[in-house]
Amino acid sequence: MNIKSIVALVVLVLVASIGASSLFIVSEREQAIVVQFGNPKRTVPEPGLHFKLPLVEQVIFIDKRILSLDIRPQEVLASDQRRILVDSFARYKVVDPLKRYQAAATDRIASNLLEGIMVSTVRDVLASQPMQSIVSGQRAELMEQISTLTNQRAASVGLEVVDVRLKRVDLPIENSQAIFNRMKTEREQEAAEKRAEGQRDAVKITSDADRQVAILVANAERQSQIIRGEADGRAVKIFAEAFGKDEEFFEFYRTMQAYRVALGADDTRLVLSPDSEFFKLFVNSQGGKNN
């Protein structure tokens, strides 16, 4: 191989190398910025094969997809002066690659910029609301406000937030513990009040039951006295009627009952005069004694 052939081969390699360095491909997931010595010259938003000046211009690729940003938890002071812990995240995309490159040369720097904007926006929006509104059903409206205000501030860096979510809105740990203790004390007080009310009702019910028992017993005794009195009256009446029909038999019957009571026990001893009225039935009608 002669010198001319070698030179031609070198020139061909150089031309091929320069030609290859003047071409670049942009995929569907990316957009590109062509810079010359660090200064942006043009943006390439469309995918495909594109040209640039070799050795002079460089290509910076920027992601075109929707990206996620997990924002660090932060404490926010609500409008009612209550501190709350907010954990949120956002989904965003690059809408102006030139502004994005001018504000942040890398994706990491851009994420940090957007996170700072989000932290400030979340604090500003939530600080105008009481805690009750933040933790209640108005959270969707608050996320919409955060998204709108963030896009207004992030437009200067070429970013657009497509979604914002408040993952967790809670009280700080020390506040949660204090509230838990307060709630526990309130529940204990409520339980003590309930127990006191129960004891009071128990005493009232017991007293009422005792009163009703006393009334029932008194009524029963009164009714029994009435029935007993009526029975005694009827018995006296029957005895009186029987006495009126046969006085001698009635006297004999009562005397026999008196003997049964007085002489019923085996060891009964009576010291009486023989002519006592008590022994009149033992004396015959002729003045003698019965056998």
Coordinates of C-alpha atoms in Angstrom, one line a residue:
M1 CA 0.0 0.0 0.0
N2 CA 1.5 3.3 -1.1
I3 CA 1.4 6.6 0.8
K4 CA -1.5 7.9 -1.2
S5 CA -3.7 5.0 -0.3
I6 CA -2.8 5.4 3.4
V7 CA -3.6 9.1 3.3
A8 CA -6.9 8.4 1.4
L9 CA -7.8 5.8 4.1
V10 CA -7.1 8.2 6.9
V11 CA -9.1 11.0 5.2
L12 CA -12.0 8.5 4.7
V13 CA -11.9 7.5 8.4
L14 CA -11.8 11.1 9.5
V15 CA -14.7 12.0 7.2
A16 CA -16.7 9.0 8.4
S17 CA -16.0 10.0 12.0
I18 CA -16.9 13.6 11.5
G19 CA -20.1 12.5 9.6
A20 CA -21.1 10.2 12.5
S21 CA -20.5 12.9 15.1
S22 CA -22.7 15.2 13.2
L23 CA -25.7 12.9 13.6
F24 CA -27.8 12.1 16.7
I25 CA -31.0 10.3 17.4
V26 CA -33.8 11.4 19.6
S27 CA -36.1 8.7 21.0
E28 CA -39.8 9.0 21.6
R29 CA -39.2 9.3 25.4
E30 CA -36.8 12.2 25.0
Q31 CA -36.3 15.7 23.8
A32 CA -33.0 17.3 23.1
I33 CA -31.1 20.7 23.3
V34 CA -28.2 21.5 21.0
V35 CA -25.6 23.6 22.8
Q36 CA -22.4 25.2 21.5
F37 CA -19.7 25.6 24.1
G38 CA -22.4 25.5 26.8
N39 CA -24.7 28.0 25.1
P40 CA -28.1 26.5 23.9
K41 CA -28.6 26.9 20.2
R42 CA -31.9 25.1 19.6
T43 CA -34.3 22.6 21.0
V44 CA -35.3 19.3 19.3
P45 CA -38.6 18.2 20.6
E46 CA -39.4 15.6 17.8
P47 CA -38.0 12.1 17.8
G48 CA -35.9 10.9 14.8
L49 CA -32.5 11.5 13.2
H50 CA -31.1 15.0 13.5
F51 CA -27.9 16.9 12.5
K52 CA -25.4 19.1 14.4
L53 CA -22.1 20.6 13.9
P54 CA -19.4 18.1 14.7
L55 CA -16.9 18.8 17.4
V56 CA -18.6 22.2 18.0
E57 CA -22.1 21.4 19.1
Q58 CA -23.2 19.0 21.8
V59 CA -26.6 17.4 22.5
I60 CA -28.2 17.3 25.9
F61 CA -31.1 14.8 26.3
I62 CA -34.0 15.6 28.6
D63 CA -36.7 13.1 29.6
K64 CA -40.0 13.7 28.0
R65 CA -42.0 11.3 30.2
I66 CA -44.0 12.1 33.3
L67 CA -41.7 11.9 36.3
S68 CA -42.4 11.4 40.0
L69 CA -41.2 13.5 42.9
D70 CA -41.6 12.4 46.5
I71 CA -41.5 15.5 48.7
R72 CA -39.9 15.3 52.1
P73 CA -42.4 15.5 55.0
Q74 CA -42.7 18.9 56.5
E75 CA -44.4 20.6 59.5
V76 CA -47.0 23.2 58.6
L77 CA -48.7 25.7 60.8
A78 CA -52.4 25.9 60.0
S79 CA -54.4 29.1 60.3
D80 CA -55.7 28.0 63.8
Q81 CA -52.1 27.8 65.0
R82 CA -52.0 24.0 65.0
R83 CA -48.9 22.2 63.8
I84 CA -49.5 19.4 61.3
L85 CA -47.1 17.0 59.5
V86 CA -47.7 16.8 55.8
D87 CA -46.3 14.1 53.5
S88 CA -47.0 14.6 49.7
F89 CA -45.8 13.7 46.3
A90 CA -46.1 15.1 42.7
R91 CA -46.0 14.0 39.1
Y92 CA -44.5 16.4 36.7
K93 CA -43.1 16.8 33.2
V94 CA -40.7 19.1 31.3
V95 CA -42.7 21.4 29.0
D96 CA -40.0 23.8 28.1
P97 CA -36.6 22.1 27.8
L98 CA -34.7 25.3 27.2
K99 CA -35.9 26.9 30.4
R100 CA -35.4 23.7 32.3
Y101 CA -31.8 23.6 31.0
Q102 CA -31.1 27.2 31.8
A103 CA -32.5 26.8 35.4
A104 CA -31.1 23.3 36.1
A105 CA -28.4 21.6 34.1
T106 CA -29.3 18.1 35.4
D107 CA -32.5 16.2 36.3
R108 CA -31.4 16.0 40.0
I109 CA -31.1 19.8 40.2
A110 CA -34.4 20.2 38.5
S111 CA -36.1 17.8 41.0
N112 CA -34.5 19.8 43.9
L113 CA -35.8 23.1 42.4
L114 CA -39.4 21.7 42.0
E115 CA -39.3 20.2 45.5
G116 CA -38.4 23.6 46.9
I117 CA -41.3 25.2 45.0
M118 CA -43.7 22.4 46.2
V119 CA -42.6 22.8 49.8
S120 CA -43.2 26.5 49.7
T121 CA -46.5 26.1 47.9
V122 CA -47.8 23.5 50.3
R123 CA -46.9 25.6 53.3
D124 CA -48.6 28.7 51.8
V125 CA -51.8 27.0 50.8
L126 CA -52.2 25.0 54.0
A127 CA -51.3 27.9 56.3
S128 CA -54.5 29.7 55.1
Q129 CA -56.7 26.8 56.2
P130 CA -57.7 25.5 59.6
M131 CA -56.7 22.0 60.5
Q132 CA -60.3 20.7 60.3
S133 CA -60.5 21.7 56.7
I134 CA -57.1 20.1 55.9
V135 CA -57.9 16.7 57.3
S136 CA -61.6 16.7 56.1
G137 CA -63.2 16.2 52.7
Q138 CA -61.8 19.5 51.4
R139 CA -58.4 17.9 50.7
A140 CA -59.2 17.6 46.9
E141 CA -59.7 21.4 46.7
L142 CA -56.5 22.0 48.5
M143 CA -54.5 19.7 46.2
E144 CA -56.0 21.6 43.2
Q145 CA -54.9 24.9 44.7
I146 CA -51.4 23.5 45.4
S147 CA -51.2 22.2 41.8
T148 CA -52.3 25.5 40.3
L149 CA -50.0 27.7 42.4
T150 CA -47.0 25.3 41.8
N151 CA -47.5 25.5 38.0
Q152 CA -47.5 29.3 38.2
R153 CA -44.2 29.2 40.0
A154 CA -42.6 26.3 38.1
A155 CA -43.3 27.8 34.7
S156 CA -40.1 29.8 35.0
V157 CA -38.0 26.6 35.1
G158 CA -39.9 24.9 32.3
L159 CA -41.7 22.3 34.5
E160 CA -45.4 21.5 34.8
V161 CA -47.1 19.5 37.6
V162 CA -49.8 17.2 36.4
D163 CA -50.8 15.7 39.7
V164 CA -50.4 16.5 43.4
R165 CA -51.3 14.2 46.3
L166 CA -51.2 14.7 50.0
K167 CA -50.3 11.2 51.2
R168 CA -50.6 11.8 54.9
V169 CA -51.7 14.8 57.0
D170 CA -51.2 14.1 60.7
L171 CA -50.2 15.8 63.9
P172 CA -46.5 15.7 65.0
I173 CA -45.6 12.8 67.3
E174 CA -45.4 14.9 70.4
N175 CA -48.7 16.6 69.6
S176 CA -50.3 13.2 68.8
Q177 CA -49.2 11.8 72.2
A178 CA -50.5 14.9 74.0
I179 CA -53.8 14.6 72.2
F180 CA -53.9 10.9 72.9
N181 CA -53.3 11.5 76.6
R182 CA -56.0 14.2 76.6
M183 CA -58.5 11.9 74.9
K184 CA -57.6 9.2 77.3
T185 CA -58.3 11.5 80.3
E186 CA -61.6 12.6 78.8
R187 CA -62.7 9.0 78.2
E188 CA -61.7 8.1 81.8
Q189 CA -63.7 11.1 83.1
E190 CA -66.6 10.1 80.9
A191 CA -66.4 6.5 82.2
A192 CA -66.3 7.7 85.8
E193 CA -69.4 9.8 85.1
K194 CA -71.2 6.9 83.5
R195 CA -70.3 4.6 86.5
A196 CA -71.5 7.3 88.9
E197 CA -74.7 7.6 87.0
G198 CA -75.1 3.8 87.0
Q199 CA -74.6 3.6 90.7
R200 CA -77.1 6.5 91.2
D201 CA -79.6 4.7 89.0
A202 CA -78.9 1.4 90.8
V203 CA -79.6 3.1 94.2
K204 CA -82.8 4.6 92.8
I205 CA -84.0 1.4 91.3
T206 CA -83.2 -0.5 94.6
S207 CA -85.0 2.1 96.7
D208 CA -88.0 2.0 94.4
A209 CA -88.1 -1.8 94.5
D210 CA -87.8 -1.8 98.3
R211 CA -90.6 0.7 98.5
Q212 CA -92.8 -1.4 96.2
V213 CA -92.0 -4.5 98.3
A214 CA -93.0 -2.7 101.5
I215 CA -96.2 -1.4 99.9
L216 CA -97.0 -5.0 98.7
V217 CA -96.3 -6.5 102.0
A218 CA -98.3 -3.9 103.9
N219 CA -101.2 -4.3 101.5
A220 CA -101.0 -8.1 101.9
E221 CA -100.9 -7.9 105.7
R222 CA -103.8 -5.4 105.7
Q223 CA -105.8 -7.7 103.4
S224 CA -104.9 -10.8 105.6
Q225 CA -106.1 -8.9 108.7
I226 CA -109.3 -8.0 106.9
I227 CA -109.8 -11.6 105.9
R228 CA -108.9 -12.9 109.3
G229 CA -111.3 -10.5 111.0
E230 CA -114.0 -11.5 108.6
A231 CA -113.4 -15.1 109.4
D232 CA -113.3 -14.6 113.1
G233 CA -116.5 -12.7 112.8
R234 CA -118.1 -15.5 110.9
A235 CA -116.8 -18.0 113.4
V236 CA -118.2 -16.0 116.3
K237 CA -121.5 -15.8 114.5
I238 CA -121.6 -19.5 113.8
F239 CA -120.8 -20.2 117.5
A240 CA -123.4 -17.8 118.6
E241 CA -126.0 -19.4 116.3
A242 CA -125.0 -22.9 117.6
F243 CA -125.1 -21.7 121.2
G244 CA -128.6 -20.3 120.6
K245 CA -129.9 -23.6 119.2
D246 CA -128.6 -26.0 122.0
E247 CA -127.1 -24.3 125.0
E248 CA -126.5 -27.5 127.0
F249 CA -124.6 -29.1 124.1
F250 CA -122.5 -25.9 123.5
E251 CA -121.7 -25.8 127.2
F252 CA -120.7 -29.5 127.1
Y253 CA -118.5 -29.0 124.0
R254 CA -116.7 -26.0 125.4
T255 CA -116.1 -27.8 128.7
M256 CA -114.6 -30.8 126.8
Q257 CA -112.3 -28.5 125.0
A258 CA -111.2 -27.0 128.3
Y259 CA -110.6 -30.5 129.7
R260 CA -108.5 -31.4 126.7
V261 CA -106.3 -28.3 127.1
A262 CA -106.0 -28.5 130.9
L263 CA -105.6 -32.3 131.2
G264 CA -103.9 -33.1 127.9
A265 CA -100.4 -33.7 129.3
D266 CA -99.6 -36.8 131.2
D267 CA -97.9 -35.0 134.1
T268 CA -100.7 -32.5 134.6
R269 CA -101.7 -32.0 138.2
L270 CA -104.5 -29.8 139.4
V271 CA -105.4 -29.0 143.0
L272 CA -109.0 -27.9 143.1
S273 CA -112.0 -28.2 145.4
P274 CA -114.2 -31.2 144.7
D275 CA -117.2 -28.9 144.3
S276 CA -115.4 -26.6 141.9
E277 CA -117.3 -25.5 138.8
F278 CA -114.5 -27.0 136.7
F279 CA -115.6 -30.6 137.7
K280 CA -119.3 -30.1 137.4
L281 CA -119.5 -32.6 134.6
F282 CA -117.9 -35.3 136.8
V283 CA -120.8 -34.9 139.3
N284 CA -124.1 -36.7 138.4
S285 CA -127.3 -35.0 138.4
Q286 CA -128.2 -36.5 141.9
G287 CA -125.2 -34.8 143.5
G288 CA -123.0 -37.9 143.4
K289 CA -119.8 -38.5 141.5
N290 CA -119.5 -40.2 138.2
N291 CA -117.4 -43.3 138.0

